[in-house]
Amino acid sequence: MTAPRGFTIVLAGWASILPCCASPRSRSPVDDRRAVEATVNRYVEATNDGDAEALTRLYEDDAVLLPPDHQPIEGRAAIGEFWRQGTDEGLQVTTLRLDVEGGIGYLVGQYTLPETDEEPADSGKTVMCLKRQRDGSWKVTADIWNSSVGDEDDDEDDTGPAPSIS
């Protein structure tokens, strides 16, 4: 039994359209890691250049930014408003861990910022979560950093047991 001629044409049409709708094939894990690192490098470059627009474009539409001493900032537009208030020059990020699994990647790192006329030097920890987009690019979906400056003083006053997670 053969399919009617019109049915075959419809199937052929769908077969030509479906590859365009599918998400991109996963590249090798090494390529994915390099792509995530390149996105983080563009983040550092945009920050150091004071380019809030370029920095904002690196986030997903529904991303969340979790700056220290601030409420969560949700959505690319709100994140852009935050970065338009200013960025810090001299940012350096050292990767401690970078992993990619499928379309999700994360970077755990340490950051440093030099002293300026307005601010003392700072260093701390950062975690960035990224998602692969349909076009194969990677965008930040969650971004958090915490200063380590002053941690040494806080440790000296701790007399109780270390906190635990259960």
mmCIF file of C-alpha atoms in Angstrom:
data_model
loop_
_atom_site.group_PDB
_atom_site.id
_atom_site.type_symbol
_atom_site.label_atom_id
_atom_site.label_comp_id
_atom_site.label_asym_id
_atom_site.label_seq_id
_atom_site.Cartn_x
_atom_site.Cartn_y
_atom_site.Cartn_z
ATOM 1 C CA MET A 1 0.000 0.000 0.000
ATOM 2 C CA THR A 2 1.392 3.402 -0.893
ATOM 3 C CA ALA A 3 0.556 6.747 0.640
ATOM 4 C CA PRO A 4 -1.464 9.182 -1.435
ATOM 5 C CA ARG A 5 0.692 11.613 -3.416
ATOM 6 C CA GLY A 6 -0.372 14.693 -1.402
ATOM 7 C CA PHE A 7 0.484 12.938 1.870
ATOM 8 C CA THR A 8 4.036 12.227 0.648
ATOM 9 C CA ILE A 9 4.538 15.866 -0.318
ATOM 10 C CA VAL A 10 3.334 17.039 3.113
ATOM 11 C CA LEU A 11 5.733 14.635 4.851
ATOM 12 C CA ALA A 12 8.622 15.792 2.664
ATOM 13 C CA GLY A 13 7.784 19.410 3.529
ATOM 14 C CA TRP A 14 7.787 18.680 7.269
ATOM 15 C CA ALA A 15 11.053 16.774 6.953
ATOM 16 C CA SER A 16 12.714 19.866 5.497
ATOM 17 C CA ILE A 17 11.320 22.183 8.214
ATOM 18 C CA LEU A 18 11.914 20.088 11.348
ATOM 19 C CA PRO A 19 15.730 20.307 11.370
ATOM 20 C CA CYS A 20 15.425 24.097 11.569
ATOM 21 C CA CYS A 21 13.224 23.849 14.662
ATOM 22 C CA ALA A 22 15.376 21.399 16.573
ATOM 23 C CA SER A 23 17.928 22.567 19.076
ATOM 24 C CA PRO A 24 21.515 22.503 17.810
ATOM 25 C CA ARG A 25 23.496 19.345 18.140
ATOM 26 C CA SER A 26 25.724 19.166 21.138
ATOM 27 C CA ARG A 27 29.287 19.872 20.271
ATOM 28 C CA SER A 28 32.057 18.019 22.001
ATOM 29 C CA PRO A 29 32.430 18.576 25.762
ATOM 30 C CA VAL A 30 35.699 20.397 25.075
ATOM 31 C CA ASP A 31 33.955 22.751 22.612
ATOM 32 C CA ASP A 32 31.146 23.378 25.109
ATOM 33 C CA ARG A 33 33.642 24.197 27.871
ATOM 34 C CA ARG A 34 35.487 26.589 25.568
ATOM 35 C CA ALA A 35 32.216 28.274 24.599
ATOM 36 C CA VAL A 36 31.258 28.748 28.274
ATOM 37 C CA GLU A 37 34.739 30.111 29.036
ATOM 38 C CA ALA A 38 34.443 32.492 26.062
ATOM 39 C CA THR A 39 31.124 33.790 27.414
ATOM 40 C CA VAL A 40 32.668 34.373 30.838
ATOM 41 C CA ASN A 41 35.623 36.121 29.176
ATOM 42 C CA ARG A 42 33.202 38.432 27.315
ATOM 43 C CA TYR A 43 31.494 39.109 30.679
ATOM 44 C CA VAL A 44 34.830 40.146 32.236
ATOM 45 C CA GLU A 45 35.750 42.237 29.185
ATOM 46 C CA ALA A 46 32.394 44.046 29.123
ATOM 47 C CA THR A 47 32.655 44.704 32.862
ATOM 48 C CA ASN A 48 36.166 46.116 32.550
ATOM 49 C CA ASP A 49 35.133 48.255 29.561
ATOM 50 C CA GLY A 50 32.137 49.631 31.466
ATOM 51 C CA ASP A 51 29.934 48.346 28.632
ATOM 52 C CA ALA A 52 26.630 47.677 30.408
ATOM 53 C CA GLU A 53 24.841 46.944 27.119
ATOM 54 C CA ALA A 54 27.306 44.222 26.072
ATOM 55 C CA LEU A 55 27.186 42.792 29.577
ATOM 56 C CA THR A 56 23.384 42.761 29.580
ATOM 57 C CA ARG A 57 23.250 40.904 26.247
ATOM 58 C CA LEU A 58 25.103 37.982 27.876
ATOM 59 C CA TYR A 59 22.081 37.195 30.103
ATOM 60 C CA GLU A 60 18.992 35.141 29.250
ATOM 61 C CA ASP A 61 15.678 36.997 29.170
ATOM 62 C CA ASP A 62 14.628 35.430 32.493
ATOM 63 C CA ALA A 63 18.045 35.402 34.186
ATOM 64 C CA VAL A 64 18.526 36.197 37.857
ATOM 65 C CA LEU A 65 21.331 38.337 39.282
ATOM 66 C CA LEU A 66 22.183 37.928 42.973
ATOM 67 C CA PRO A 67 24.572 40.735 43.967
ATOM 68 C CA PRO A 68 25.795 40.971 47.571
ATOM 69 C CA ASP A 69 23.680 43.053 49.958
ATOM 70 C CA HIS A 70 20.914 43.395 47.372
ATOM 71 C CA GLN A 71 17.592 41.765 46.609
ATOM 72 C CA PRO A 72 17.524 39.346 43.647
ATOM 73 C CA ILE A 73 17.240 41.077 40.294
ATOM 74 C CA GLU A 74 15.122 39.151 37.816
ATOM 75 C CA GLY A 75 15.032 39.520 34.056
ATOM 76 C CA ARG A 76 17.469 40.899 31.498
ATOM 77 C CA ALA A 77 15.892 44.367 31.485
ATOM 78 C CA ALA A 78 16.228 44.771 35.272
ATOM 79 C CA ILE A 79 19.760 43.334 35.166
ATOM 80 C CA GLY A 80 20.627 45.903 32.499
ATOM 81 C CA GLU A 81 19.360 48.698 34.765
ATOM 82 C CA PHE A 82 21.594 47.371 37.556
ATOM 83 C CA TRP A 83 24.706 47.301 35.339
ATOM 84 C CA ARG A 84 23.970 50.757 33.890
ATOM 85 C CA GLN A 85 24.565 52.101 37.415
ATOM 86 C CA GLY A 86 28.202 51.130 36.920
ATOM 87 C CA THR A 87 30.686 48.309 36.591
ATOM 88 C CA ASP A 88 34.105 47.842 38.141
ATOM 89 C CA GLU A 89 37.297 48.064 36.091
ATOM 90 C CA GLY A 90 40.094 45.589 36.649
ATOM 91 C CA LEU A 91 37.886 42.531 37.257
ATOM 92 C CA GLN A 92 39.758 39.244 37.059
ATOM 93 C CA VAL A 93 38.087 35.850 37.377
ATOM 94 C CA THR A 94 40.027 32.664 38.078
ATOM 95 C CA THR A 95 38.174 29.454 37.290
ATOM 96 C CA LEU A 96 38.153 26.878 40.076
ATOM 97 C CA ARG A 97 35.623 24.536 38.486
ATOM 98 C CA LEU A 98 33.868 24.503 35.150
ATOM 99 C CA ASP A 99 31.442 21.810 34.097
ATOM 100 C CA VAL A 100 29.041 21.389 31.202
ATOM 101 C CA GLU A 101 26.386 18.713 30.915
ATOM 102 C CA GLY A 102 24.108 18.876 27.921
ATOM 103 C CA GLY A 103 22.786 22.419 27.597
ATOM 104 C CA ILE A 104 23.726 23.557 31.117
ATOM 105 C CA GLY A 105 27.096 24.809 32.287
ATOM 106 C CA TYR A 106 28.444 26.378 35.435
ATOM 107 C CA LEU A 107 31.599 28.109 36.545
ATOM 108 C CA VAL A 108 32.803 28.361 40.123
ATOM 109 C CA GLY A 109 35.579 30.876 40.532
ATOM 110 C CA GLN A 110 37.346 33.516 42.503
ATOM 111 C CA TYR A 111 37.322 37.159 41.516
ATOM 112 C CA THR A 112 39.562 40.085 42.323
ATOM 113 C CA LEU A 113 39.041 43.809 41.890
ATOM 114 C CA PRO A 114 41.837 46.354 42.378
ATOM 115 C CA GLU A 115 41.611 49.326 44.695
ATOM 116 C CA THR A 116 40.243 52.514 43.137
ATOM 117 C CA ASP A 117 39.901 56.098 44.365
ATOM 118 C CA GLU A 118 36.323 55.281 45.409
ATOM 119 C CA GLU A 119 36.571 51.642 46.553
ATOM 120 C CA PRO A 120 39.042 49.409 48.401
ATOM 121 C CA ALA A 121 40.339 46.273 46.692
ATOM 122 C CA ASP A 122 37.944 43.348 46.772
ATOM 123 C CA SER A 123 38.112 39.614 46.210
ATOM 124 C CA GLY A 124 35.647 36.822 46.629
ATOM 125 C CA LYS A 125 33.770 33.894 45.174
ATOM 126 C CA THR A 126 31.504 33.677 42.143
ATOM 127 C CA VAL A 127 29.158 31.142 40.572
ATOM 128 C CA MET A 128 27.717 31.607 37.100
ATOM 129 C CA CYS A 129 25.179 29.226 35.577
ATOM 130 C CA LEU A 130 24.778 29.283 31.812
ATOM 131 C CA LYS A 131 22.408 27.711 29.279
ATOM 132 C CA ARG A 132 23.056 26.863 25.651
ATOM 133 C CA GLN A 133 20.675 28.768 23.387
ATOM 134 C CA ARG A 134 18.974 27.454 20.241
ATOM 135 C CA ASP A 135 21.616 29.203 18.124
ATOM 136 C CA GLY A 136 24.411 27.397 20.026
ATOM 137 C CA SER A 137 25.527 30.440 22.035
ATOM 138 C CA TRP A 138 25.684 30.386 25.831
ATOM 139 C CA LYS A 139 23.889 32.907 28.064
ATOM 140 C CA VAL A 140 24.079 33.517 31.792
ATOM 141 C CA THR A 141 20.943 32.368 33.598
ATOM 142 C CA ALA A 142 22.109 32.881 37.200
ATOM 143 C CA ASP A 143 24.955 35.042 38.508
ATOM 144 C CA ILE A 144 26.068 35.439 42.127
ATOM 145 C CA TRP A 145 29.199 36.708 43.835
ATOM 146 C CA ASN A 146 30.221 37.222 47.443
ATOM 147 C CA SER A 147 33.144 39.156 48.870
ATOM 148 C CA SER A 148 35.722 37.343 50.974
ATOM 149 C CA VAL A 149 37.130 40.611 52.307
ATOM 150 C CA GLY A 150 36.647 40.647 56.055
ATOM 151 C CA ASP A 151 36.086 36.871 56.322
ATOM 152 C CA GLU A 152 39.271 36.472 58.366
ATOM 153 C CA ASP A 153 37.996 38.876 61.043
ATOM 154 C CA ASP A 154 34.661 37.068 61.223
ATOM 155 C CA ASP A 155 36.366 33.695 61.764
ATOM 156 C CA GLU A 156 38.270 34.927 64.832
ATOM 157 C CA ASP A 157 35.038 35.697 66.704
ATOM 158 C CA ASP A 158 33.445 32.281 66.061
ATOM 159 C CA THR A 159 33.497 30.256 69.268
ATOM 160 C CA GLY A 160 30.746 27.761 68.429
ATOM 161 C CA PRO A 161 30.858 24.727 66.164
ATOM 162 C CA ALA A 162 31.011 25.194 62.428
ATOM 163 C CA PRO A 163 27.600 25.300 60.747
ATOM 164 C CA SER A 164 26.497 22.147 58.968
ATOM 165 C CA ILE A 165 24.043 21.365 56.230
ATOM 166 C CA SER A 166 21.637 18.532 56.895
#
